[in-house]
mmCIF file of C-alpha atoms and ligand atoms in Angstrom:
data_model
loop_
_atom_site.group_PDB
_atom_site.id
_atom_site.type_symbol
_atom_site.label_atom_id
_atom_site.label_comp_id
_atom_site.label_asym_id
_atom_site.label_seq_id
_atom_site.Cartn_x
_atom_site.Cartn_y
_atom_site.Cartn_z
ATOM 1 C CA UNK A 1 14.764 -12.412 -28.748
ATOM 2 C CA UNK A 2 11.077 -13.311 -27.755
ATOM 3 C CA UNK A 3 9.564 -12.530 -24.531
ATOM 4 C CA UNK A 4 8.592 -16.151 -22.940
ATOM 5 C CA UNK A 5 7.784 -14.739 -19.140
ATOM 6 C CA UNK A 6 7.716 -12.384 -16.254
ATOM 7 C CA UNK A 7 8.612 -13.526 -12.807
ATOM 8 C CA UNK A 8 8.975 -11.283 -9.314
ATOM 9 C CA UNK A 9 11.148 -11.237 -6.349
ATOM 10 C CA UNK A 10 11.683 -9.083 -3.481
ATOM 11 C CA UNK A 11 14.774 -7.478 -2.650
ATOM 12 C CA UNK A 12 15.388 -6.019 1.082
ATOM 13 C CA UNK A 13 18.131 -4.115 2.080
ATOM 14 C CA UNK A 14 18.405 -2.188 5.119
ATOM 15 C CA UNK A 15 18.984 2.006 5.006
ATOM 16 C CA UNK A 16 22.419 3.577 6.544
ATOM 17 C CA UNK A 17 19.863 5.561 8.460
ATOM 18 C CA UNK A 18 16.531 5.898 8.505
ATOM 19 C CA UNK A 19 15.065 8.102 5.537
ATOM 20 C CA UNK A 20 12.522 11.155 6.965
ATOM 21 C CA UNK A 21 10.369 13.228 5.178
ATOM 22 C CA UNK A 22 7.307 15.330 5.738
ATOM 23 C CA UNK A 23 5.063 12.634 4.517
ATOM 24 C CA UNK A 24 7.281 9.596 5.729
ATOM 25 C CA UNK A 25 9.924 7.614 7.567
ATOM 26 C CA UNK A 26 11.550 4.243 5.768
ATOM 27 C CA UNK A 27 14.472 2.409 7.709
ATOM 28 C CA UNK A 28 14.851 -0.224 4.861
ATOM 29 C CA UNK A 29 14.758 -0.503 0.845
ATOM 30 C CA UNK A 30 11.647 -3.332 -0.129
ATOM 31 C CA UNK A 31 11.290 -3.275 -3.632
ATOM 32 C CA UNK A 32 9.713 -5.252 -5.938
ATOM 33 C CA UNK A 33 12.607 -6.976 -8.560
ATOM 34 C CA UNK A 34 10.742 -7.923 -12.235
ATOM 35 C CA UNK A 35 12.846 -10.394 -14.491
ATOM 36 C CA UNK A 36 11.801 -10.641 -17.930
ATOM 37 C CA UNK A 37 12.627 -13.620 -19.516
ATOM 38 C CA UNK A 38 13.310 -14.470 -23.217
ATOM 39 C CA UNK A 39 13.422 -17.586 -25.525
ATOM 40 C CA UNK A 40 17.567 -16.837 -26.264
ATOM 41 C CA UNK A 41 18.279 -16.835 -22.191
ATOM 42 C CA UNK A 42 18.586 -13.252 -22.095
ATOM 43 C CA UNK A 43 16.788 -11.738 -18.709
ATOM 44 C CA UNK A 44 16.239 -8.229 -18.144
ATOM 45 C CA UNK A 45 15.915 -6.647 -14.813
ATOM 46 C CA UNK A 46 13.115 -4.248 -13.407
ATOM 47 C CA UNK A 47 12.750 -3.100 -9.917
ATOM 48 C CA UNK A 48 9.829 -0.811 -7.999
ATOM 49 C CA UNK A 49 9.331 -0.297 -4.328
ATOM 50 C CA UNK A 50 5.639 0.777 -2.938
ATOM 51 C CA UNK A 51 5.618 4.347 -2.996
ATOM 52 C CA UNK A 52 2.083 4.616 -1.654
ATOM 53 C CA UNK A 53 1.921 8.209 -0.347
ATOM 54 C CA UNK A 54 3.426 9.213 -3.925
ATOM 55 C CA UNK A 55 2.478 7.077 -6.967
ATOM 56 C CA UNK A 56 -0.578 5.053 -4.292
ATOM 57 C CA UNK A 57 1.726 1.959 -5.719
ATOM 58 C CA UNK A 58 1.733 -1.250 -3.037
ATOM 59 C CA UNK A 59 4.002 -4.116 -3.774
ATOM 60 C CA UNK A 60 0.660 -6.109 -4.008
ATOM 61 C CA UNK A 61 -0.847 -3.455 -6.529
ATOM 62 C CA UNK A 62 2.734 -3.715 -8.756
ATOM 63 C CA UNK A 63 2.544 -7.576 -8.982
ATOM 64 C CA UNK A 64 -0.749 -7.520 -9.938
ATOM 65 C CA UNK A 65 -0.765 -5.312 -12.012
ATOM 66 C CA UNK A 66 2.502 -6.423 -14.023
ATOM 67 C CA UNK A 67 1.046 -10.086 -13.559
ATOM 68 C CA UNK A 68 -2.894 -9.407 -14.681
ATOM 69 C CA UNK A 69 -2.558 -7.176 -17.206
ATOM 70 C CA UNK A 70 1.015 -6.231 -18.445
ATOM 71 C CA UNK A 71 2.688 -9.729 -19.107
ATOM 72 C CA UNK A 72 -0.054 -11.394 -21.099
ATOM 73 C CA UNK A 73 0.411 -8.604 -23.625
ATOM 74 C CA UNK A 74 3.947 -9.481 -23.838
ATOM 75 C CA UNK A 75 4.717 -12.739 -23.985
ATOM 76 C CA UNK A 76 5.696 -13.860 -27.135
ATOM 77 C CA UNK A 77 6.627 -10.067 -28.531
ATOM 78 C CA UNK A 78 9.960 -9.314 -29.759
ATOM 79 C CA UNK A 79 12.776 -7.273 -28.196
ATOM 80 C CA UNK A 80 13.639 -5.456 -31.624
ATOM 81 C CA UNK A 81 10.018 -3.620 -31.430
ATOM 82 C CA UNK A 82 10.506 -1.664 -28.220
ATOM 83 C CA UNK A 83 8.377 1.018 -29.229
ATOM 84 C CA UNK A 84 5.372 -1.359 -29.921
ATOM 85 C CA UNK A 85 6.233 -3.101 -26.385
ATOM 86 C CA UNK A 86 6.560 0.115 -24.792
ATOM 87 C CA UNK A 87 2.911 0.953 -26.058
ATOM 88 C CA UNK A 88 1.756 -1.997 -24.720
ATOM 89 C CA UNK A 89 3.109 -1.495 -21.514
ATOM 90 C CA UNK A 90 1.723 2.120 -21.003
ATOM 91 C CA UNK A 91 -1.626 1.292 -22.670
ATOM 92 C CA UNK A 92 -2.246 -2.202 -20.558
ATOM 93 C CA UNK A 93 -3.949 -0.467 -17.671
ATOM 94 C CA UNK A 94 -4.130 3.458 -15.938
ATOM 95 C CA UNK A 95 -1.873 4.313 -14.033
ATOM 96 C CA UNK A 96 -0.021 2.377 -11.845
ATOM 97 C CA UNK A 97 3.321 3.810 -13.084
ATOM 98 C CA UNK A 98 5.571 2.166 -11.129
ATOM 99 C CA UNK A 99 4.436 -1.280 -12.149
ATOM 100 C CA UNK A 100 4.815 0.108 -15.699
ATOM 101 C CA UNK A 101 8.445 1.092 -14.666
ATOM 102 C CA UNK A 102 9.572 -2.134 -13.904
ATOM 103 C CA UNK A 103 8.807 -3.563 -16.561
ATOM 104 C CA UNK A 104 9.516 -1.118 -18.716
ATOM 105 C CA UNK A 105 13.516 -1.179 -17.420
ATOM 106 C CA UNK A 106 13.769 -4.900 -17.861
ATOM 107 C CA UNK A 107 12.462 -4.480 -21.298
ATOM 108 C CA UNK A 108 15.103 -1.482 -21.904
ATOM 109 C CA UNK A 109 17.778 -4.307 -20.133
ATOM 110 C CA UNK A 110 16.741 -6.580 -22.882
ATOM 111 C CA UNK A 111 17.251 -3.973 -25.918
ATOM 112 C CA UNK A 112 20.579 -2.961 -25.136
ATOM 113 C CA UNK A 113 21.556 -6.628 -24.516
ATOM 114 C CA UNK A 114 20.040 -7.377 -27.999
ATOM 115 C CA UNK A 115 22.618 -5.173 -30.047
ATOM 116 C CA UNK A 116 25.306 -5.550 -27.164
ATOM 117 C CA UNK A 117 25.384 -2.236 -26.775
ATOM 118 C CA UNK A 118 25.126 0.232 -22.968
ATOM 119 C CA UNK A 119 21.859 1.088 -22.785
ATOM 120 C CA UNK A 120 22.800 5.061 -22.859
ATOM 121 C CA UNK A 121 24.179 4.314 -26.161
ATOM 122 C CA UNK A 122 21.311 3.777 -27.224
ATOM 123 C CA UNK A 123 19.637 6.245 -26.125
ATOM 124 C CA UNK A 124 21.804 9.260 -28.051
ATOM 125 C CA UNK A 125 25.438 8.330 -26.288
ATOM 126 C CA UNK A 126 26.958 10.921 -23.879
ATOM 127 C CA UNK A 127 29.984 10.754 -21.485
ATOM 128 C CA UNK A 128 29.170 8.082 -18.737
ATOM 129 C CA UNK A 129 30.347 9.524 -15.612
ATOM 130 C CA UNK A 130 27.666 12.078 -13.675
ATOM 131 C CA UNK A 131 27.789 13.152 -10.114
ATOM 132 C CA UNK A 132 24.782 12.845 -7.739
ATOM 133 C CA UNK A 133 23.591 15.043 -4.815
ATOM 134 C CA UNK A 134 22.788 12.984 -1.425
ATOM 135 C CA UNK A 135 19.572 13.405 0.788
ATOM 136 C CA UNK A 136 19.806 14.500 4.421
ATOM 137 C CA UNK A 137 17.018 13.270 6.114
ATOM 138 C CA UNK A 138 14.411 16.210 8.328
ATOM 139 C CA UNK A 139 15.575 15.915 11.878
ATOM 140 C CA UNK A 140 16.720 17.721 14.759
ATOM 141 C CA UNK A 141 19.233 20.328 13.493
ATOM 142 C CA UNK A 142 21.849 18.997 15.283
ATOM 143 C CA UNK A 143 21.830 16.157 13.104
ATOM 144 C CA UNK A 144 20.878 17.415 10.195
ATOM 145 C CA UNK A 145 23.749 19.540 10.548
ATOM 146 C CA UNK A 146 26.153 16.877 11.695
ATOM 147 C CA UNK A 147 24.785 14.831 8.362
ATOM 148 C CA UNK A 148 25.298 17.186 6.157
ATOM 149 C CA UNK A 149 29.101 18.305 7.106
ATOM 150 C CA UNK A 150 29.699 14.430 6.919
ATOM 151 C CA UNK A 151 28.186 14.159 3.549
ATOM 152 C CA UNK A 152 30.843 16.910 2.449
ATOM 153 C CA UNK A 153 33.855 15.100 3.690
ATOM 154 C CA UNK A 154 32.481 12.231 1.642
ATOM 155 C CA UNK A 155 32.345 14.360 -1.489
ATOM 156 C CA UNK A 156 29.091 15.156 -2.222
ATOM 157 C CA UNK A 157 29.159 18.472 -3.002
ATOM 158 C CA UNK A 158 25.090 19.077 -3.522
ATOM 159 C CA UNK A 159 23.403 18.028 -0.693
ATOM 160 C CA UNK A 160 19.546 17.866 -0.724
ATOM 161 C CA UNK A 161 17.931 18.652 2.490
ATOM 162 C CA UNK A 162 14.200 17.625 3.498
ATOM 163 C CA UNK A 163 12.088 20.442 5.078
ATOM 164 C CA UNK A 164 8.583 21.162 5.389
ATOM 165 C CA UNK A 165 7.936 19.930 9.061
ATOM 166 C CA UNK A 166 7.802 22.829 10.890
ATOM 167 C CA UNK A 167 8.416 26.007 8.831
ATOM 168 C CA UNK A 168 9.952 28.232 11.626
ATOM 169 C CA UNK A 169 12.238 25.166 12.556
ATOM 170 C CA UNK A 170 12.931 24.962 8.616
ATOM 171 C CA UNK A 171 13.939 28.140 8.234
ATOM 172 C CA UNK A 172 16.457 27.533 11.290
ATOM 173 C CA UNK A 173 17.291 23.869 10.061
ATOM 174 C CA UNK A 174 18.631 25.012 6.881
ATOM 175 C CA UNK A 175 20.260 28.340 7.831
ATOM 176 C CA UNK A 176 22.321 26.579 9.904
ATOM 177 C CA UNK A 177 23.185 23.838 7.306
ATOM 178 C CA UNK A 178 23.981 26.770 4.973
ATOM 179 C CA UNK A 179 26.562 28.270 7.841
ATOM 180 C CA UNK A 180 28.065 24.937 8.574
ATOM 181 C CA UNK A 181 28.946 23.704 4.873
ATOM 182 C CA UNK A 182 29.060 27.214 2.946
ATOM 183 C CA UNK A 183 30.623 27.351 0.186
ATOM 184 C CA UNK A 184 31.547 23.478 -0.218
ATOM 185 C CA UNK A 185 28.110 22.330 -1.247
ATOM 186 C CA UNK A 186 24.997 23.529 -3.081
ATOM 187 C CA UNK A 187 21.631 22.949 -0.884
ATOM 188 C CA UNK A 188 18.490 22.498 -2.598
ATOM 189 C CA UNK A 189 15.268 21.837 -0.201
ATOM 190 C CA UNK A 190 12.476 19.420 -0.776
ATOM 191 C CA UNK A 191 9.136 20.431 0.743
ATOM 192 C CA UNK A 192 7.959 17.387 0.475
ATOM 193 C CA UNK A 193 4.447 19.117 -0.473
ATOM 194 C CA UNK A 194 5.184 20.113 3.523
ATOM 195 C CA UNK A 195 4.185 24.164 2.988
ATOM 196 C CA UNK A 196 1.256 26.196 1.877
ATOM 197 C CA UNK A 197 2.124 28.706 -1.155
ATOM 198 C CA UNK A 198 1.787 31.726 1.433
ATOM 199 C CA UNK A 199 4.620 29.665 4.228
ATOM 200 C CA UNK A 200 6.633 28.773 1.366
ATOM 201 C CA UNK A 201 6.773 32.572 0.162
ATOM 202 C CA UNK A 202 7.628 33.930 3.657
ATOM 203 C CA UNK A 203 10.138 30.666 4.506
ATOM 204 C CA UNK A 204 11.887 31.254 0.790
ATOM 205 C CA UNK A 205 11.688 35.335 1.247
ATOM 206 C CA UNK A 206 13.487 34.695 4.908
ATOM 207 C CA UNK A 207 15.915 32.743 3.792
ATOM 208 C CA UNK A 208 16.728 34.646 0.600
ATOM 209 C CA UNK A 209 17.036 37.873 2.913
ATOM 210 C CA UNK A 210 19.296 35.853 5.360
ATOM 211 C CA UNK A 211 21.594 35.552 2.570
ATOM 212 C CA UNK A 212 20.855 31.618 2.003
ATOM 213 C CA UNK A 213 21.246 30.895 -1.504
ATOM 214 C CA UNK A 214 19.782 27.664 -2.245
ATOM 215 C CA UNK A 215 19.965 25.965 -6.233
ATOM 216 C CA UNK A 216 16.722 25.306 -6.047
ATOM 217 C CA UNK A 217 13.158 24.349 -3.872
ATOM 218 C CA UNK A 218 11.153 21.246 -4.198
ATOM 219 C CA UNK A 219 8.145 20.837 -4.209
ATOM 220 C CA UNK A 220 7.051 23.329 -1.462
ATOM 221 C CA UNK A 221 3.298 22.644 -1.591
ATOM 222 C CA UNK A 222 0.202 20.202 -1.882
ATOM 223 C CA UNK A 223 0.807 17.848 -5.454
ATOM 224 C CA UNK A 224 -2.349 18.810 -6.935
ATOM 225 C CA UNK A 225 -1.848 22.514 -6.112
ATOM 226 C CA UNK A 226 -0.361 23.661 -9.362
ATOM 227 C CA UNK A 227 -1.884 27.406 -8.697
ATOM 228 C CA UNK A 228 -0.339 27.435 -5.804
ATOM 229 C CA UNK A 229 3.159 26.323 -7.330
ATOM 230 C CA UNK A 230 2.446 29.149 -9.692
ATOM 231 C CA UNK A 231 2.224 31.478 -6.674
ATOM 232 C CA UNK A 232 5.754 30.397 -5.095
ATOM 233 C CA UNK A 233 7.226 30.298 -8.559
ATOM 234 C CA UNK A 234 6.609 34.324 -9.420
ATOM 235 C CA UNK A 235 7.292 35.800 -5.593
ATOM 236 C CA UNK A 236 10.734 34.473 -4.968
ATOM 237 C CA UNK A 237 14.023 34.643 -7.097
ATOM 238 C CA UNK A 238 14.998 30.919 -5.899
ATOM 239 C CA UNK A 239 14.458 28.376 -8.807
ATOM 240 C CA UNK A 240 10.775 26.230 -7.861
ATOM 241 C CA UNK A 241 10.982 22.664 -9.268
ATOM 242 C CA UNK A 242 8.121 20.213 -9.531
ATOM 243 C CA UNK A 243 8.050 16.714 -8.311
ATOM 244 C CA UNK A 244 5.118 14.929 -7.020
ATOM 245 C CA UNK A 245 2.800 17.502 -8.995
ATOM 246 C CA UNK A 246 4.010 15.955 -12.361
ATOM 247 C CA UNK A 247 4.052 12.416 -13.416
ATOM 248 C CA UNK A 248 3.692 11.893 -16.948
ATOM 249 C CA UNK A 249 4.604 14.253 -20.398
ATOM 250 C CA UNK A 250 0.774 15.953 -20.426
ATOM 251 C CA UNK A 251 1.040 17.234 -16.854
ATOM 252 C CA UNK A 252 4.558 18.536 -17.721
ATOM 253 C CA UNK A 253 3.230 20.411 -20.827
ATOM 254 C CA UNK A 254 0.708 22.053 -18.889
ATOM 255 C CA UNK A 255 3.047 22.945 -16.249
ATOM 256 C CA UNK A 256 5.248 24.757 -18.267
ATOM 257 C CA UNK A 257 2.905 26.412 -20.647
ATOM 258 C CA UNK A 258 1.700 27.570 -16.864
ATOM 259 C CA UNK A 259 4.800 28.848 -16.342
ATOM 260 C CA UNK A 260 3.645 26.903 -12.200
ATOM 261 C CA UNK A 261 7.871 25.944 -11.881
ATOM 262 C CA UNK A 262 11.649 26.478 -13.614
ATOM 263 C CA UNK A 263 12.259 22.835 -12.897
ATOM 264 C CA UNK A 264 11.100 19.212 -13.406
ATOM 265 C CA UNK A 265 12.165 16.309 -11.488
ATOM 266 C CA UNK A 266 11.558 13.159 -13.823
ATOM 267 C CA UNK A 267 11.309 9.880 -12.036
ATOM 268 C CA UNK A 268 11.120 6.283 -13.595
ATOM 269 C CA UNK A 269 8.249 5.484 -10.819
ATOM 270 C CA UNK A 270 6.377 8.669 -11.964
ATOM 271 C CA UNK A 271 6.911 8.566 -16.041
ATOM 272 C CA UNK A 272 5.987 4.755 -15.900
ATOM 273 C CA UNK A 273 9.528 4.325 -17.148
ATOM 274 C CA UNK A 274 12.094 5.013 -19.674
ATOM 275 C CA UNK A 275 9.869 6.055 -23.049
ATOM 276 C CA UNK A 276 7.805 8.728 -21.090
ATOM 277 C CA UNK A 277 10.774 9.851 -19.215
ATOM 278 C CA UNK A 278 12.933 10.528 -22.773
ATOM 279 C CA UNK A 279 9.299 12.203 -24.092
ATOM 280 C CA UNK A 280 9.691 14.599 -20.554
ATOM 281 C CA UNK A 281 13.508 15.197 -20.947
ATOM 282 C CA UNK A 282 12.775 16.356 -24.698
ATOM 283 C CA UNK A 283 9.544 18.407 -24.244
ATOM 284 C CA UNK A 284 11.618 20.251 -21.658
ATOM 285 C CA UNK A 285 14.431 21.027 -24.086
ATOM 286 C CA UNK A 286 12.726 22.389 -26.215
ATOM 287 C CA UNK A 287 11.045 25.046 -24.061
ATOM 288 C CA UNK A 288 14.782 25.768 -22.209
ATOM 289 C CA UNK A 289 12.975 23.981 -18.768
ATOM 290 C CA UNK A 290 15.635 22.055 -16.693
ATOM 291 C CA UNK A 291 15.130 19.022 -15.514
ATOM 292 C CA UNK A 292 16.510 16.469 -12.294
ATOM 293 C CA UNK A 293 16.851 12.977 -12.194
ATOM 294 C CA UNK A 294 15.841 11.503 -9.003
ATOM 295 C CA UNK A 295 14.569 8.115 -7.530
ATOM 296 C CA UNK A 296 12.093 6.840 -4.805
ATOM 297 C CA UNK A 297 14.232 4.602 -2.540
ATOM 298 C CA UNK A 298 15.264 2.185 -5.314
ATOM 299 C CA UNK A 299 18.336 0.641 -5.411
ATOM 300 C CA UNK A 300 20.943 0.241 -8.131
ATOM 301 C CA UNK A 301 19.010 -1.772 -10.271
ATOM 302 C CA UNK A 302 15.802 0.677 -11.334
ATOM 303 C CA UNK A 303 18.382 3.970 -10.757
ATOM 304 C CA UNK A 304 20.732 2.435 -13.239
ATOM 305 C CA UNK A 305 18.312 2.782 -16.178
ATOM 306 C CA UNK A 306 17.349 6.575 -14.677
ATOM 307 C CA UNK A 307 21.093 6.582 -14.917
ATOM 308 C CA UNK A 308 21.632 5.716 -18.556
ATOM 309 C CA UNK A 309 18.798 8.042 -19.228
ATOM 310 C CA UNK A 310 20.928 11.115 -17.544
ATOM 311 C CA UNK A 311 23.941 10.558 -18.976
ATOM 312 C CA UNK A 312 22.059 10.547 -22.732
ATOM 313 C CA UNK A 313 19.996 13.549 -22.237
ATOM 314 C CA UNK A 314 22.621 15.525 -19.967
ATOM 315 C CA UNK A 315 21.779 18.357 -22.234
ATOM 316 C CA UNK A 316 18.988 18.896 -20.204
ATOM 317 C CA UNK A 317 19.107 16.674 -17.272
ATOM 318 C CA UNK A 318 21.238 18.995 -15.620
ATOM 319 C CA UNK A 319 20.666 17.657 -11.877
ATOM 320 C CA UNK A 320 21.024 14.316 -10.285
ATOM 321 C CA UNK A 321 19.422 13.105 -7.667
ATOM 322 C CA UNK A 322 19.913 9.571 -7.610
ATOM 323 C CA UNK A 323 21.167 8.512 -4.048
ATOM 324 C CA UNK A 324 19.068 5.514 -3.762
ATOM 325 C CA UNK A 325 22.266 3.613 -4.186
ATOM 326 C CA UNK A 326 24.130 5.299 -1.629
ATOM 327 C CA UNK A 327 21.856 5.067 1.214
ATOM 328 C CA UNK A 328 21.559 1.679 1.023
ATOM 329 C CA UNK A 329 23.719 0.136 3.732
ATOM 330 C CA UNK A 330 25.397 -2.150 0.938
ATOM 331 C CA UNK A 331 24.968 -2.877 -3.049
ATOM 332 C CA UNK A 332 22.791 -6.133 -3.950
ATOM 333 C CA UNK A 333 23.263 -5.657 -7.173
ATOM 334 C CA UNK A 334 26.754 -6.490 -9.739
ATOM 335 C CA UNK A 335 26.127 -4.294 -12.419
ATOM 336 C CA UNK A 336 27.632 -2.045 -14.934
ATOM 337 C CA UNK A 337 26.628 0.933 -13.069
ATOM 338 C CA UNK A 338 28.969 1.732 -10.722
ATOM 339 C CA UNK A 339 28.103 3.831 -7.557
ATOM 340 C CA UNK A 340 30.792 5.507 -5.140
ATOM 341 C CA UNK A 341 29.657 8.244 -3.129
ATOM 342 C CA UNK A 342 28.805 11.078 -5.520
ATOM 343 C CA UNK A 343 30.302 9.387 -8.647
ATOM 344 C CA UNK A 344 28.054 7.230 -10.643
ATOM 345 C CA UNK A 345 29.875 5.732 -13.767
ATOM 346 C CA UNK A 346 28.455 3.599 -16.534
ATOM 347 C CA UNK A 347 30.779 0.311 -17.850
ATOM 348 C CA UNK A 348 30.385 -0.845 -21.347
ATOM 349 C CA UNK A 349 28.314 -3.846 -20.367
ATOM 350 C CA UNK A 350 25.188 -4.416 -22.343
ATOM 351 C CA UNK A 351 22.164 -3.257 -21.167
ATOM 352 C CA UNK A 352 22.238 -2.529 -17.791
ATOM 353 C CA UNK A 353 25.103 -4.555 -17.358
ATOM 354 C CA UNK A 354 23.266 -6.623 -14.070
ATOM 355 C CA UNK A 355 25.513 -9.720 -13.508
ATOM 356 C CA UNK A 356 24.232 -10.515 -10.589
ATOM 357 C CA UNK A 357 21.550 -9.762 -7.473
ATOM 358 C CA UNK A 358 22.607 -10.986 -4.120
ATOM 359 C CA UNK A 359 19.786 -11.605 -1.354
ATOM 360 C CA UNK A 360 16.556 -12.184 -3.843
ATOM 361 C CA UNK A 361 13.936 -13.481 -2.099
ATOM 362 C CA UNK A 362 10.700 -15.051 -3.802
ATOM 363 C CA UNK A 363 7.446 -12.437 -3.450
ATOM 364 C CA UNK A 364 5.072 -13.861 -1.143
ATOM 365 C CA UNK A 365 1.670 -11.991 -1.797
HETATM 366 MG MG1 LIG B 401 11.065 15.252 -4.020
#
């Protein structure tokens, strides 16, 4: 099974409601959709939106990059050697992880189809059901309030709120949310890089002395502020995890060896895709470090390979955050990942198990 080319497409679907955060507001999914295709018909799917404020990926920088420097390198190779394909991949250009993602997925697609097998299989095996928290979007605390009791009655029993707008309306926002759904749902908060260490000390401390327990805080400050993670980390008893201030396996090592968080959120957009992501998941093992699964807003395409990956490394992998699926107001894609509200389960399909993606549109640079 020979790689013979790499074409794009661009997949649209609109949000159930519009996705806030400190650094953003998206009312629709756009993603870039990467098809590898091979000399025995076999295609393998890839996906990655423009997560500019994030990764500094455009759509325009992903099909470039994939098209300039990452397919020439790969035409012609063979599935069988996905470590020598993966190397490729990561060593065809800096950066630019979530072009590297995309590709990398399809190419992970492609290997599982190749010896018929689920991709999470493949990876090590595991039981193929896992449950997924859902995002509540920083609002007015009515609605964030109103969101969050309706996310309950759908099942989700984690619910991850967005903060870091305001932090004496924070504090409020998710006191009340704690009131309204105690006791039927974990909260964790992401920052969103929304807080100085010293405001996210003094919002965690108030809370904490309110009696809030949260599972865990996000990201409360600036990316490249690792002291000040460090800071947050030692002064409050809530678990700190890490997510836009690590990307790939080297930043995670020296965030644990600086003891700057308890917990890493791995994402395919940030690793570059699935072989940095395992590297992550397994480096964290072995120092007892926790780890989440999340997404950008991806649909069920690129979250079904983060989905594999969690179900094989659920030893440490202990959170999911993958509710790209579910806030998309409908499912492009028939696949053997199956998403219903909190449940995500994994069929026996091949691969990925993508039959199928409804509404592809060329990509128009
Ligand atoms: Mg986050």
């Amino acid at each position: 099974m020979k790689i013979t080319d790499i074409r794009f497409g661009l997949l649209r679907v609109p949000l159930k409601t519009p996705f806030k955060t400190a650094l953003r507001t998206v009312e629709a999914v756009e993603d870039i959709v990467v098809t590898v295709h091979t000399d025995t018909g076999h295609v393998g799917y890839g996906e990655a939106p423009a997560t500019a404020v994030i990764t500094g990926d455009t759509h325009g920088s992903i099909v470039e990059a994939i098209g300039r420097y990452i397919a020439p390198r790969l035409v012609g190779e063979d599935i069988a050697n996905l470590n020598r394909i993966t190397q490729l991949i990561q060593g065809a250009l800096e950066r630019n992880t979530s072009a590297k993602a995309a590709v990398e997925i399809a190419v992970y697609d492609l290997f599982g189809q190749l010896y018929g097998a689920p991709l999470y299989r493949l990876l090590g095996g595991g039981d193929p059901v896992i449950t997924t928290d859902i995002t509540i979007s920083v609002d007015y605390i009515d609605k964030m309030v109103a969101d969050s009791i309706s996310a309950v009655d759908r099942g989700f029993e984690s619910l991850k709120i967005k903060v870091g707008k305001d932090m004496g309306v924070d504090v409020e926002r998710v006191k009340a949310i704690y009131a309204a759904v105690e006791g039927r749902a974990l909260l964790r908060l992401d920052a969103n890089q929304g807080w100085t260490a010293k405001q996210a000390v003094h919002a965690i401390g108030t809370l904490e002395d309110a009696g809030v327990r949260l599972e865990l805080v996000e990201q409360p400050v600036k990316a490249h502020d690792l002291e000040g993670m460090k800071y947050v980390t030692e002064r409050v008893n809530t678990p700190i995890m890490a997510d836009e201030s690590v990307f790939g396996p080297r930043e995670v090592i020296d965030l644990i060896r600086m003891r700057a968080a308890d917990i890493i959120n791995i994402k395919l957009m940030k690793t570059g895709g699935l072989s940095n992501a395992i590297r992550i998941a397994d480096i964290s093992a072995l120092y007892g470090v926790e780890c989440m699964i999340g997404c950008m807003l991806e649909t069920s395409i690129s979250v079904a390979a983060a989905v594999h990956l969690a179900v094989a490394k659920s030893n440490v992998i202990t959170k999911v955050d993958l509710d790209g699926p579910s806030l998309c107001a409908f499912n492009p894609v028939d696949g053997g990942v199956q998403f219903n509200e909190s449940e995500i389960s994994v069929t026996d399909a091949p691969g990925l198990g993508i039959r199928e993606i409804r509404g592809l549109e060329p990509y128009r640079a």
